[in-house]
CSV table of C-alpha atoms in Angstrom, one decimal:
chain,number,residue,atom,x,y,z
F,25,MET,CA,-1.1,-25.1,-20.3
F,26,THR,CA,0.9,-22.2,-19.1
F,27,SER,CA,-0.5,-18.7,-19.5
F,28,ARG,CA,2.0,-16.0,-18.9
F,29,ILE,CA,0.8,-12.8,-17.1
F,30,PRO,CA,2.2,-9.5,-18.5
F,31,ARG,CA,5.0,-8.4,-16.2
F,32,ASP,CA,4.4,-4.7,-16.9
F,33,SER,CA,0.9,-4.8,-15.4
F,34,ARG,CA,1.0,-7.5,-12.8
F,35,LEU,CA,0.9,-5.0,-9.9
F,36,ARG,CA,-1.7,-2.8,-11.4
F,37,LEU,CA,-4.4,-3.5,-8.8
F,38,VAL,CA,-2.3,-4.6,-5.8
F,39,GLY,CA,-1.3,-2.4,-2.9
F,40,PRO,CA,-2.6,1.0,-1.8
F,41,HIS,CA,-4.9,1.5,-4.8
F,42,THR,CA,-6.6,-1.9,-4.4
F,43,PRO,CA,-9.6,-0.6,-2.3
F,44,ALA,CA,-10.3,2.2,-4.8
F,45,THR,CA,-10.1,-0.3,-7.7
F,46,ALA,CA,-12.4,-2.7,-6.0
F,47,ALA,CA,-14.9,0.1,-5.3
F,48,GLN,CA,-15.3,0.6,-9.1
F,49,VAL,CA,-17.3,-2.6,-9.3
F,50,VAL,CA,-20.4,-1.2,-7.5
F,51,GLY,CA,-20.9,1.6,-10.0
F,52,ARG,CA,-20.3,5.3,-10.0
F,53,ARG,CA,-22.6,7.9,-8.5
F,54,ARG,CA,-22.7,11.4,-9.8
F,55,THR,CA,-20.9,13.6,-7.2
F,56,ARG,CA,-21.1,17.2,-6.5
F,57,ARG,CA,-18.5,19.3,-8.3
F,58,PRO,CA,-16.5,21.2,-5.8
F,59,ALA,CA,-17.1,25.0,-5.8
F,60,PRO,CA,-14.1,27.1,-6.7
F,61,PRO,CA,-12.3,28.9,-3.9
F,62,PRO,CA,-13.3,32.5,-3.3
F,63,GLN,CA,-12.2,35.0,-5.8
F,64,GLY,CA,-8.8,36.3,-5.0
F,65,THR,CA,-7.6,33.1,-3.3
F,66,PRO,CA,-3.9,32.6,-4.2
F,67,ALA,CA,-3.0,29.6,-6.2
F,68,PRO,CA,-2.0,26.4,-4.2
F,69,ALA,CA,1.7,27.0,-4.9
F,70,GLU,CA,1.5,30.5,-3.4
F,71,LEU,CA,-0.5,29.2,-0.4
F,72,ALA,CA,2.2,26.5,0.1
F,73,ARG,CA,4.9,29.2,-0.1
F,74,GLN,CA,3.1,31.1,2.6
F,75,ALA,CA,2.7,28.0,4.8
F,76,ARG,CA,6.4,27.2,4.4
F,77,ARG,CA,7.3,30.7,5.6
F,78,GLN,CA,4.9,30.4,8.5
F,79,LEU,CA,6.4,27.0,9.6
F,80,ALA,CA,10.1,27.8,8.8
F,81,GLY,CA,11.1,27.7,12.4
F,82,ALA,CA,9.3,24.4,13.1
F,83,VAL,CA,10.9,22.9,10.0
F,84,ARG,CA,14.4,24.0,11.2
F,85,VAL,CA,13.9,22.4,14.6
F,86,ALA,CA,12.4,19.2,13.0
F,87,ARG,CA,15.4,18.8,10.8
F,88,TRP,CA,17.7,19.4,13.7
F,89,ALA,CA,15.8,16.6,15.6
F,90,ASP,CA,16.1,14.3,12.6
F,91,THR,CA,19.9,14.5,13.0
F,92,ALA,CA,20.4,15.0,16.7
F,93,LEU,CA,17.8,12.8,18.2
F,94,ARG,CA,18.1,9.7,16.1
F,95,PRO,CA,18.2,6.4,18.0
F,96,GLY,CA,21.6,5.7,19.2
F,97,SER,CA,22.7,9.3,19.5
F,98,ASP,CA,24.2,10.6,22.7
F,99,ARG,CA,21.7,13.5,22.9
F,100,ALA,CA,18.9,13.5,25.5
F,101,VAL,CA,15.5,12.4,24.1
F,102,PRO,CA,12.0,13.7,24.7
F,103,ASP,CA,10.0,11.8,27.3
F,104,GLY,CA,7.0,9.7,26.4
F,105,SER,CA,4.7,12.7,26.1
F,106,GLY,CA,6.9,14.3,23.4
F,107,VAL,CA,8.0,17.2,25.7
F,108,LEU,CA,11.7,18.2,25.3
F,109,THR,CA,14.0,17.7,28.2
F,110,GLU,CA,15.9,20.7,29.5
F,111,ALA,CA,19.2,19.3,28.2
F,112,THR,CA,17.8,18.7,24.7
F,113,ALA,CA,16.2,22.2,24.6
F,114,ARG,CA,19.5,23.8,25.6
F,115,GLY,CA,21.5,21.7,23.1
F,116,ALA,CA,19.1,22.7,20.3
F,117,ALA,CA,19.3,26.3,21.3
F,118,GLU,CA,23.1,26.3,21.1
F,119,ASP,CA,23.2,24.5,17.7
F,120,LEU,CA,20.5,26.7,16.2
F,121,GLU,CA,21.4,30.0,17.9
F,122,LEU,CA,18.0,30.3,19.5
F,123,THR,CA,16.7,30.6,23.1
F,124,PRO,CA,15.4,27.4,24.8
F,125,GLY,CA,12.0,29.1,24.8
F,126,GLN,CA,12.1,29.5,21.0
F,127,VAL,CA,13.2,25.9,20.6
F,128,ARG,CA,10.3,24.7,22.7
F,129,SER,CA,7.8,26.8,20.8
F,130,ASP,CA,9.0,25.6,17.4
F,131,TRP,CA,9.2,22.0,18.7
F,132,ASP,CA,5.5,22.1,19.7
F,133,THR,CA,4.5,23.7,16.4
F,134,ALA,CA,6.4,20.9,14.5
F,135,ARG,CA,4.6,18.2,16.4
F,136,LEU,CA,1.2,19.8,15.8
F,137,ALA,CA,2.0,20.1,12.1
F,138,GLY,CA,3.1,16.5,11.8
F,139,LEU,CA,6.7,17.4,11.1
F,140,ILE,CA,7.9,15.5,14.2
F,141,GLU,CA,6.6,12.3,15.6
F,142,VAL,CA,7.6,10.6,18.9
F,143,HIS,CA,7.8,6.9,18.9
F,144,ASP,CA,9.1,4.8,21.9
F,145,ASP,CA,10.7,8.0,23.5
F,146,CYS,CA,12.6,8.8,20.3
F,147,ALA,CA,11.8,11.7,18.0
F,148,ARG,CA,11.7,11.0,14.3
F,149,PRO,CA,10.7,13.1,11.3
F,150,GLY,CA,7.1,12.8,10.1
F,151,TRP,CA,6.3,12.0,6.5
F,152,ARG,CA,5.5,15.7,5.9
F,153,LEU,CA,9.1,16.7,6.6
F,154,ARG,CA,10.4,14.2,4.1
F,155,ALA,CA,8.0,15.7,1.4
F,156,TRP,CA,8.4,19.3,2.6
F,157,ASP,CA,10.4,20.7,-0.3
F,158,ARG,CA,8.7,18.9,-3.1
F,159,ASP,CA,5.0,18.4,-2.2
F,160,ASP,CA,2.9,21.5,-1.8
F,161,GLY,CA,-0.1,19.3,-0.8
F,162,ALA,CA,1.9,17.9,2.2
F,163,VAL,CA,2.9,21.4,3.2
F,164,LEU,CA,-0.7,22.7,3.1
F,165,ARG,CA,-2.0,19.6,5.0
F,166,GLY,CA,0.7,20.3,7.7
F,167,TRP,CA,-0.4,23.9,8.1
F,168,VAL,CA,-4.1,22.9,8.3
F,169,ALA,CA,-3.2,20.4,11.0
F,170,LEU,CA,-1.7,23.3,12.9
F,171,PHE,CA,-4.7,25.5,12.2
F,172,ASP,CA,-7.0,22.8,13.6
F,173,ALA,CA,-4.9,22.7,16.8
F,174,TRP,CA,-4.8,26.5,17.3
F,175,SER,CA,-6.0,26.2,20.9
F,176,LEU,CA,-3.0,23.9,21.7
F,177,ALA,CA,-0.5,26.1,19.8
F,178,ARG,CA,-1.1,28.8,22.4
F,179,PRO,CA,-2.9,27.4,25.4
F,180,ALA,CA,-5.3,29.6,27.3
F,181,PRO,CA,-3.9,31.4,30.3
F,182,GLU,CA,-4.7,29.8,33.7
F,183,SER,CA,-6.7,32.8,34.7
F,184,LEU,CA,-9.4,31.9,32.1
F,185,ALA,CA,-12.0,29.4,33.3
F,186,PRO,CA,-11.4,26.1,31.5
F,187,GLY,CA,-15.2,25.4,31.0
F,188,VAL,CA,-15.6,28.8,29.3
F,189,VAL,CA,-12.5,28.2,27.2
F,190,ALA,CA,-14.0,25.0,25.9
F,191,GLU,CA,-17.2,26.8,24.9
F,192,VAL,CA,-15.2,29.5,23.1
F,193,VAL,CA,-13.2,26.9,21.2
F,194,GLU,CA,-16.4,25.2,20.2
F,195,SER,CA,-17.8,28.6,19.0
F,196,MET,CA,-14.8,29.7,17.0
F,197,PRO,CA,-15.9,28.1,13.7
F,198,GLN,CA,-18.8,30.5,13.5
F,199,LEU,CA,-16.5,33.5,14.1
F,200,LEU,CA,-14.1,32.2,11.4
F,201,SER,CA,-17.0,31.7,9.0
F,202,LEU,CA,-18.1,35.3,9.5
F,203,LEU,CA,-14.6,36.5,8.9
F,204,GLN,CA,-14.4,34.4,5.7
F,205,LEU,CA,-17.7,35.5,4.3
F,206,SER,CA,-17.0,39.1,5.1
F,207,ASP,CA,-14.0,39.1,2.8
F,208,GLY,CA,-12.3,41.7,4.8
F,209,ALA,CA,-11.8,43.1,8.3
F,210,VAL,CA,-14.5,42.5,11.0
F,211,SER,CA,-14.7,44.7,14.1
F,212,LEU,CA,-13.8,43.1,17.4
F,213,SER,CA,-17.1,44.3,18.9
F,214,GLN,CA,-19.0,42.4,16.2
F,215,LEU,CA,-17.0,39.3,16.8
F,216,LEU,CA,-17.6,39.6,20.6
F,217,ASP,CA,-21.3,39.9,20.0
F,218,LEU,CA,-21.3,36.8,17.9
F,219,LEU,CA,-19.2,34.9,20.4
F,220,GLU,CA,-21.6,35.8,23.2
F,221,GLN,CA,-24.6,34.7,21.2
F,222,ARG,CA,-23.0,31.4,20.3
F,223,VAL,CA,-21.9,30.6,23.9
F,224,THR,CA,-25.4,31.5,25.1
F,225,GLU,CA,-26.8,29.1,22.5
F,226,LEU,CA,-24.5,26.3,23.6
F,227,ARG,CA,-25.5,26.8,27.2
F,228,THR,CA,-29.2,26.9,26.3
F,229,GLY,CA,-28.8,23.7,24.4
F,230,ARG,CA,-27.4,22.0,27.5
F,231,CYS,CA,-30.2,23.2,29.8
F,232,GLU,CA,-32.3,20.2,30.7
F,233,ILE,CA,-35.1,19.5,33.2
F,234,GLN,CA,-33.7,17.6,36.2
F,235,TYR,CA,-35.4,14.4,37.4
F,236,GLY,CA,-37.1,14.4,40.8
F,237,PRO,CA,-39.3,17.0,42.5
F,238,GLN,CA,-39.0,20.5,41.0
F,239,SER,CA,-40.0,23.8,42.5
F,240,GLN,CA,-40.8,25.0,38.9
F,241,SER,CA,-42.1,23.0,35.9
F,242,GLN,CA,-39.6,24.6,33.5
F,243,PRO,CA,-35.8,25.0,33.9
F,244,GLN,CA,-34.3,28.4,34.4
F,245,PRO,CA,-32.6,29.7,31.3
F,246,PRO,CA,-28.9,30.0,31.6
F,247,GLU,CA,-27.3,33.4,32.3
F,248,PRO,CA,-26.4,35.2,29.0
F,249,ALA,CA,-22.8,34.9,28.2
F,250,ALA,CA,-20.8,37.9,29.3
F,251,GLY,CA,-17.3,38.8,30.2
F,252,LEU,CA,-15.9,37.0,27.1
F,253,ALA,CA,-13.6,39.8,25.9
F,254,PRO,CA,-10.4,38.2,27.5
F,255,PHE,CA,-11.4,34.9,25.9
F,256,LEU,CA,-11.8,36.5,22.5
F,257,GLU,CA,-8.5,38.2,22.9
F,258,TRP,CA,-6.8,34.9,23.6
F,259,SER,CA,-8.4,33.0,20.8
F,260,LEU,CA,-7.6,35.7,18.2
F,261,ALA,CA,-4.0,35.9,19.4
F,262,ALA,CA,-3.7,32.1,19.1
F,263,LEU,CA,-5.1,32.1,15.6
F,264,ALA,CA,-2.8,34.9,14.7
F,265,GLU,CA,0.1,32.9,16.0
F,266,VAL,CA,-0.6,30.0,13.6
F,267,GLY,CA,-0.9,32.4,10.7
F,268,ALA,CA,-4.7,32.2,10.3
F,269,LEU,CA,-5.5,35.9,10.8
F,270,THR,CA,-4.2,39.3,11.8
F,271,VAL,CA,-5.4,41.6,14.5
F,272,GLY,CA,-5.3,45.3,14.0
F,273,THR,CA,-6.7,48.2,15.9
F,274,GLY,CA,-10.2,47.1,16.8
F,275,GLN,CA,-10.6,44.6,14.0
F,276,ALA,CA,-9.5,41.2,12.7
F,277,THR,CA,-8.8,39.9,9.2
F,278,LEU,CA,-8.2,36.4,7.9
F,279,THR,CA,-4.9,35.8,6.1
F,280,PRO,CA,-5.0,34.2,2.6
F,281,LEU,CA,-4.1,30.9,4.3
F,282,GLY,CA,-6.8,31.3,7.0
F,283,SER,CA,-9.5,32.2,4.4
F,284,TRP,CA,-8.5,29.2,2.3
F,285,ALA,CA,-8.6,26.9,5.2
F,286,VAL,CA,-12.0,28.1,6.4
F,287,TRP,CA,-13.3,27.7,2.8
F,288,VAL,CA,-12.0,24.1,2.7
F,289,LYS,CA,-13.8,23.2,5.9
F,290,LEU,CA,-17.0,24.8,4.7
F,291,GLU,CA,-16.8,22.8,1.5
F,292,GLN,CA,-16.3,19.6,3.5
F,293,ILE,CA,-19.5,20.4,5.5
F,294,CYS,CA,-21.3,21.0,2.2
F,295,VAL,CA,-20.1,17.7,0.8
F,296,ALA,CA,-21.2,15.8,3.9
F,297,ALA,CA,-24.6,17.6,3.8
F,298,GLN,CA,-25.1,16.5,0.2
F,299,SER,CA,-23.9,12.9,0.6
F,300,PRO,CA,-26.5,10.5,-0.9
F,301,GLY,CA,-26.8,8.4,2.3
F,302,GLY,CA,-26.1,11.0,5.0
F,303,HIS,CA,-22.8,9.1,5.8
F,304,ILE,CA,-21.7,11.5,8.5
F,305,GLU,CA,-24.3,10.1,10.9
F,306,GLN,CA,-23.8,6.4,10.2
F,307,PRO,CA,-21.6,3.8,11.9
F,308,ALA,CA,-18.3,3.0,10.1
F,309,GLU,CA,-19.6,-0.1,8.3
F,310,ASP,CA,-22.6,1.7,6.8
F,311,MET,CA,-20.5,4.7,5.9
F,312,LEU,CA,-18.0,2.6,4.1
F,313,ARG,CA,-20.7,0.8,2.2
F,314,GLY,CA,-22.2,4.1,1.2
F,315,CYS,CA,-18.8,5.4,0.0
F,316,ALA,CA,-18.0,2.2,-2.1
F,317,GLY,CA,-19.5,3.6,-5.3
F,318,LEU,CA,-18.0,7.1,-5.0
F,319,ARG,CA,-15.0,8.3,-7.0
F,320,PRO,CA,-11.8,8.3,-4.8
F,321,LYS,CA,-11.8,12.0,-4.2
F,322,ALA,CA,-15.5,12.1,-3.2
F,323,ALA,CA,-14.9,9.1,-1.0
F,324,ARG,CA,-12.0,10.9,0.8
F,325,ASP,CA,-14.2,13.9,1.3
F,326,GLU,CA,-16.8,11.7,2.9
F,327,TYR,CA,-14.2,10.1,5.2
F,328,ARG,CA,-13.0,13.5,6.3
F,329,ALA,CA,-16.5,14.7,7.1
F,330,TRP,CA,-17.3,11.4,9.0
F,331,LEU,CA,-14.0,11.6,10.9
F,332,ALA,CA,-14.5,15.3,11.8
F,333,ALA,CA,-17.8,14.4,13.5
F,334,ARG,CA,-16.4,12.1,16.1
F,335,PRO,CA,-13.3,11.6,18.3
F,336,VAL,CA,-10.3,10.2,16.4
F,337,ALA,CA,-9.6,7.3,18.7
F,338,GLY,CA,-13.1,6.0,18.6
F,339,ALA,CA,-13.3,6.5,14.8
F,340,VAL,CA,-10.1,4.5,14.3
F,341,THR,CA,-11.3,1.7,16.5
F,342,GLU,CA,-14.6,1.6,14.6
F,343,LEU,CA,-12.9,1.5,11.2
F,344,LEU,CA,-10.6,-1.4,12.3
F,345,ALA,CA,-13.6,-3.3,13.6
F,346,ALA,CA,-15.3,-2.9,10.2
F,347,ALA,CA,-12.1,-4.1,8.5
F,348,ARG,CA,-12.1,-7.3,10.6
F,349,GLY,CA,-15.5,-8.3,9.1
F,350,ASP,CA,-16.2,-10.8,6.3
F,351,ASP,CA,-16.5,-8.2,3.5
F,352,ALA,CA,-13.2,-7.7,1.8
F,353,LEU,CA,-14.4,-4.6,0.1
F,354,LEU,CA,-15.0,-2.9,3.5
F,355,ARG,CA,-11.5,-4.0,4.6
F,356,GLY,CA,-9.9,-2.1,1.8
F,357,LEU,CA,-12.1,0.9,2.2
F,358,ALA,CA,-11.5,1.0,5.9
F,359,PHE,CA,-7.8,1.4,5.3
F,360,GLU,CA,-8.4,4.1,2.7
F,361,ALA,CA,-10.3,6.0,5.5
F,362,LEU,CA,-7.4,5.3,7.8
F,363,ARG,CA,-5.0,6.9,5.3
F,364,VAL,CA,-7.2,10.1,5.7
F,365,VAL,CA,-6.7,9.9,9.5
F,366,GLY,CA,-3.0,9.8,9.1
F,367,ALA,CA,-0.5,9.9,12.0
F,368,PRO,CA,-3.1,9.6,14.8
F,369,ALA,CA,-4.0,6.2,13.6
F,370,GLU,CA,-0.5,4.8,13.6
F,371,GLY,CA,-0.5,3.2,17.1
F,372,GLU,CA,-3.8,1.3,16.4
F,373,VAL,CA,-2.6,0.2,12.9
F,374,ARG,CA,0.7,-1.1,14.4
F,375,SER,CA,-1.3,-3.1,16.9
F,376,VAL,CA,-3.0,-5.1,14.2
F,377,VAL,CA,0.2,-6.0,12.2
F,378,GLU,CA,0.1,-9.5,13.7
F,379,ASP,CA,-3.6,-10.0,12.8
F,380,GLY,CA,-3.5,-12.4,9.8
F,381,VAL,CA,-6.5,-10.8,8.1
F,382,LEU,CA,-5.3,-7.2,8.5
F,383,ARG,CA,-1.6,-7.6,8.3
F,384,PRO,CA,-1.0,-6.9,4.5
F,385,TYR,CA,-3.2,-3.8,4.7
F,386,ALA,CA,-1.5,-2.6,7.9
F,387,LEU,CA,2.0,-3.1,6.4
F,388,LEU,CA,1.1,-1.1,3.3
F,389,TRP,CA,-0.4,1.7,5.4
F,390,LEU,CA,2.7,1.9,7.6
F,391,ALA,CA,5.0,1.8,4.6
F,392,GLU,CA,3.2,4.8,3.1
F,393,HIS,CA,3.0,6.6,6.4
F,394,GLU,CA,6.8,6.2,6.8
F,395,GLY,CA,7.4,7.9,3.4
F,396,ALA,CA,7.3,5.1,0.8
F,397,ASP,CA,6.0,5.9,-2.6
F,398,PRO,CA,2.5,4.4,-2.8
F,399,GLU,CA,3.5,2.8,-6.1
F,400,GLU,CA,6.4,1.0,-4.3
F,401,ALA,CA,4.8,0.3,-1.0
F,402,HIS,CA,4.1,-3.3,-2.0
F,403,ALA,CA,7.8,-4.0,-1.4
F,404,ALA,CA,6.9,-4.1,2.3
F,405,LEU,CA,5.0,-7.3,1.7
F,406,THR,CA,6.4,-10.8,1.5
F,407,ARG,CA,5.4,-12.9,-1.6
F,408,ARG,CA,2.9,-14.8,0.6
F,409,GLU,CA,1.4,-11.6,2.0
F,410,ALA,CA,1.0,-10.1,-1.5
F,411,THR,CA,-0.7,-13.3,-2.6
F,412,TRP,CA,-3.1,-13.2,0.4
F,413,LEU,CA,-3.9,-9.6,-0.5
F,414,TRP,CA,-4.5,-10.6,-4.1
F,415,VAL,CA,-7.1,-13.2,-3.0
F,416,ASP,CA,-8.7,-10.8,-0.6
F,417,THR,CA,-9.1,-8.2,-3.3
F,418,ALA,CA,-10.4,-10.8,-5.7
F,419,ALA,CA,-13.0,-11.7,-3.1
F,420,ALA,CA,-14.1,-8.1,-3.0
F,421,VAL,CA,-14.4,-8.0,-6.8
F,422,ALA,CA,-16.2,-11.3,-6.9
F,423,ASP,CA,-18.7,-10.1,-4.3
F,424,HIS,CA,-19.3,-6.6,-5.6
F,425,GLY,CA,-18.2,-6.5,-9.2
F,426,ASP,CA,-18.4,-8.1,-12.6
F,427,GLY,CA,-16.5,-10.9,-14.3
F,428,GLN,CA,-14.5,-8.7,-16.5
F,429,LEU,CA,-13.0,-6.8,-13.6
F,430,LEU,CA,-12.1,-10.1,-12.0
F,431,VAL,CA,-10.4,-11.3,-15.2
F,432,ARG,CA,-8.4,-8.0,-15.3
F,433,HIS,CA,-7.5,-8.5,-11.7
F,434,LEU,CA,-5.7,-11.7,-12.8
F,435,GLU,CA,-3.1,-9.5,-14.4
F,436,SER,CA,-2.2,-7.8,-11.1
F,437,ALA,CA,-0.8,-10.9,-9.5
F,438,VAL,CA,2.9,-10.9,-8.5
F,439,GLN,CA,3.4,-14.4,-10.0
F,440,PRO,CA,4.6,-14.5,-13.6
F,441,THR,CA,2.4,-17.4,-14.7
F,442,VAL,CA,-1.1,-18.6,-13.9
F,443,PRO,CA,0.2,-22.1,-12.7
F,444,ALA,CA,2.5,-20.3,-10.3
F,445,LEU,CA,-0.3,-18.1,-9.1
F,446,LEU,CA,-2.6,-21.0,-8.5
F,447,THR,CA,0.1,-22.9,-6.6
F,448,GLU,CA,0.7,-20.0,-4.3
F,449,VAL,CA,-3.0,-19.1,-3.9
F,450,ARG,CA,-3.7,-22.6,-2.8
F,451,ALA,CA,-0.9,-22.4,-0.2
F,452,VAL,CA,-1.8,-19.1,1.5
F,453,GLY,CA,-5.0,-20.6,3.0
F,454,HIS,CA,-7.3,-17.6,2.4
F,455,PRO,CA,-10.9,-18.6,3.5
F,456,ARG,CA,-12.4,-17.3,0.3
F,457,THR,CA,-9.9,-19.1,-2.1
F,458,VAL,CA,-12.5,-21.6,-3.4
F,459,GLN,CA,-15.1,-19.0,-4.1
F,460,VAL,CA,-12.6,-16.7,-5.8
F,461,LEU,CA,-11.3,-19.4,-8.1
F,462,VAL,CA,-14.7,-20.7,-9.0
F,463,ALA,CA,-15.8,-17.1,-9.9
F,464,LEU,CA,-12.6,-16.5,-11.9
F,465,ALA,CA,-13.1,-19.8,-13.8
F,466,ALA,CA,-16.7,-18.9,-14.6
F,467,ALA,CA,-15.7,-15.4,-15.9
F,468,HIS,CA,-12.5,-16.2,-17.9
F,469,PRO,CA,-13.0,-16.5,-21.7
F,470,ASP,CA,-10.1,-18.9,-22.2
F,471,PRO,CA,-11.5,-22.4,-21.8
F,472,ALA,CA,-8.2,-24.1,-21.0
F,473,LEU,CA,-7.3,-21.5,-18.4
F,474,ALA,CA,-10.8,-21.7,-16.9
F,475,ARG,CA,-10.4,-25.5,-16.6
F,476,ALA,CA,-7.1,-25.1,-14.8
F,477,VAL,CA,-8.6,-22.6,-12.4
F,478,ARG,CA,-11.6,-24.8,-11.8
F,479,ARG,CA,-9.4,-27.8,-11.1
F,480,ALA,CA,-7.4,-25.8,-8.6
F,481,ALA,CA,-10.7,-24.7,-6.8
F,482,PHE,CA,-11.7,-28.4,-6.6
F,483,GLN,CA,-8.3,-29.4,-5.2
F,484,VAL,CA,-8.5,-26.6,-2.5
F,485,HIS,CA,-12.1,-27.7,-1.7
F,486,THR,CA,-11.2,-31.4,-1.3
F,487,GLY,CA,-7.8,-30.8,0.2
F,488,GLY,CA,-6.1,-32.6,-2.6
F,489,ALA,CA,-2.6,-31.9,-4.0
């Protein structure tokens, strides 16, 4: 008997939304409703307009690079570190009627904001540049990426001790929080006092008793932080350069963009603090299991908080290790978390494209990263890869969900009929094929279709035709 699958819904659960759909099977937890932004915060459209104005120079250089530095062009290309060569900087300055110094500054800003990416010694536009004119969310995420990298946007002078610079960078969230909560100007003397207190706390926290004979039973407390005025001046100037604050006579004030960004980060901390399982402290596998029952937005907030608490490279490695496990649900959720990581994960994701288990997920991730519409990203997969992903997602549903969701998952297959689906499912060689087919046969209300699926499971199990 042939059962035809509706063509208008056959891709409903396949592709980038598969992990979130599979997560529905483990139930929904009540999540904290986000607090509204502070009173007086501009609407997102206005914040995006301000961010576009702040990054206008970087966008101009990025669009120039999109045309002038394409593979095969006769222009000089940046070296492997992404630094412009002298010839390229001069050429851009001539084309854009800027100085080479302005070009270099805008180029660095564009890279920090994700407007330009460098791959194999060639510059190419980042996905944010493609969406710049139509997607306010992409614009705001680009500006926040620059805000997070403020200490790189304007590196500290060589005259400032690197160790103290690191302490100051680590202390700045407290100063920014004071500025945000003050809802107005804060005196530089007050900021300097807070910076000295915070640096002293950091040094005290690192003060430990040394092993071996000691002349005294207790360690000597560190010297109180002092002489930090030049460091405060540099950090405020760097934050002003990215558009987060303004510095006046003896005081500093957050811009609307800066106030909004600090509020967003405070909200992320609150979400992490109120997570049901304390996910921020857990390894990737446990964190993903804890997020499986959350709504998509709440899960993304958890991913962001978890990622913020550890180095990006290590976090990506840990997520991919979790994705390689036996639990298909974790595989999908791991790639959802990698979508939150964004561009810094690209190299590692590309490295697993040849991994048979991770390949479909990696190809979908890369397609979205390169600008494909999430609803159309499945076009990056071959028919065989799409079928393998269908079985993998079905395995997640069978392990963590109920029969009705597994039956609905049948409608998401790319094949137009159930017999065609069964033929291709048997051919892809997924290790969970038998279990998936048995579970589907047990759940499906149509006896004839259930018998056909059960027969296919038996044939896979016995190796028959």
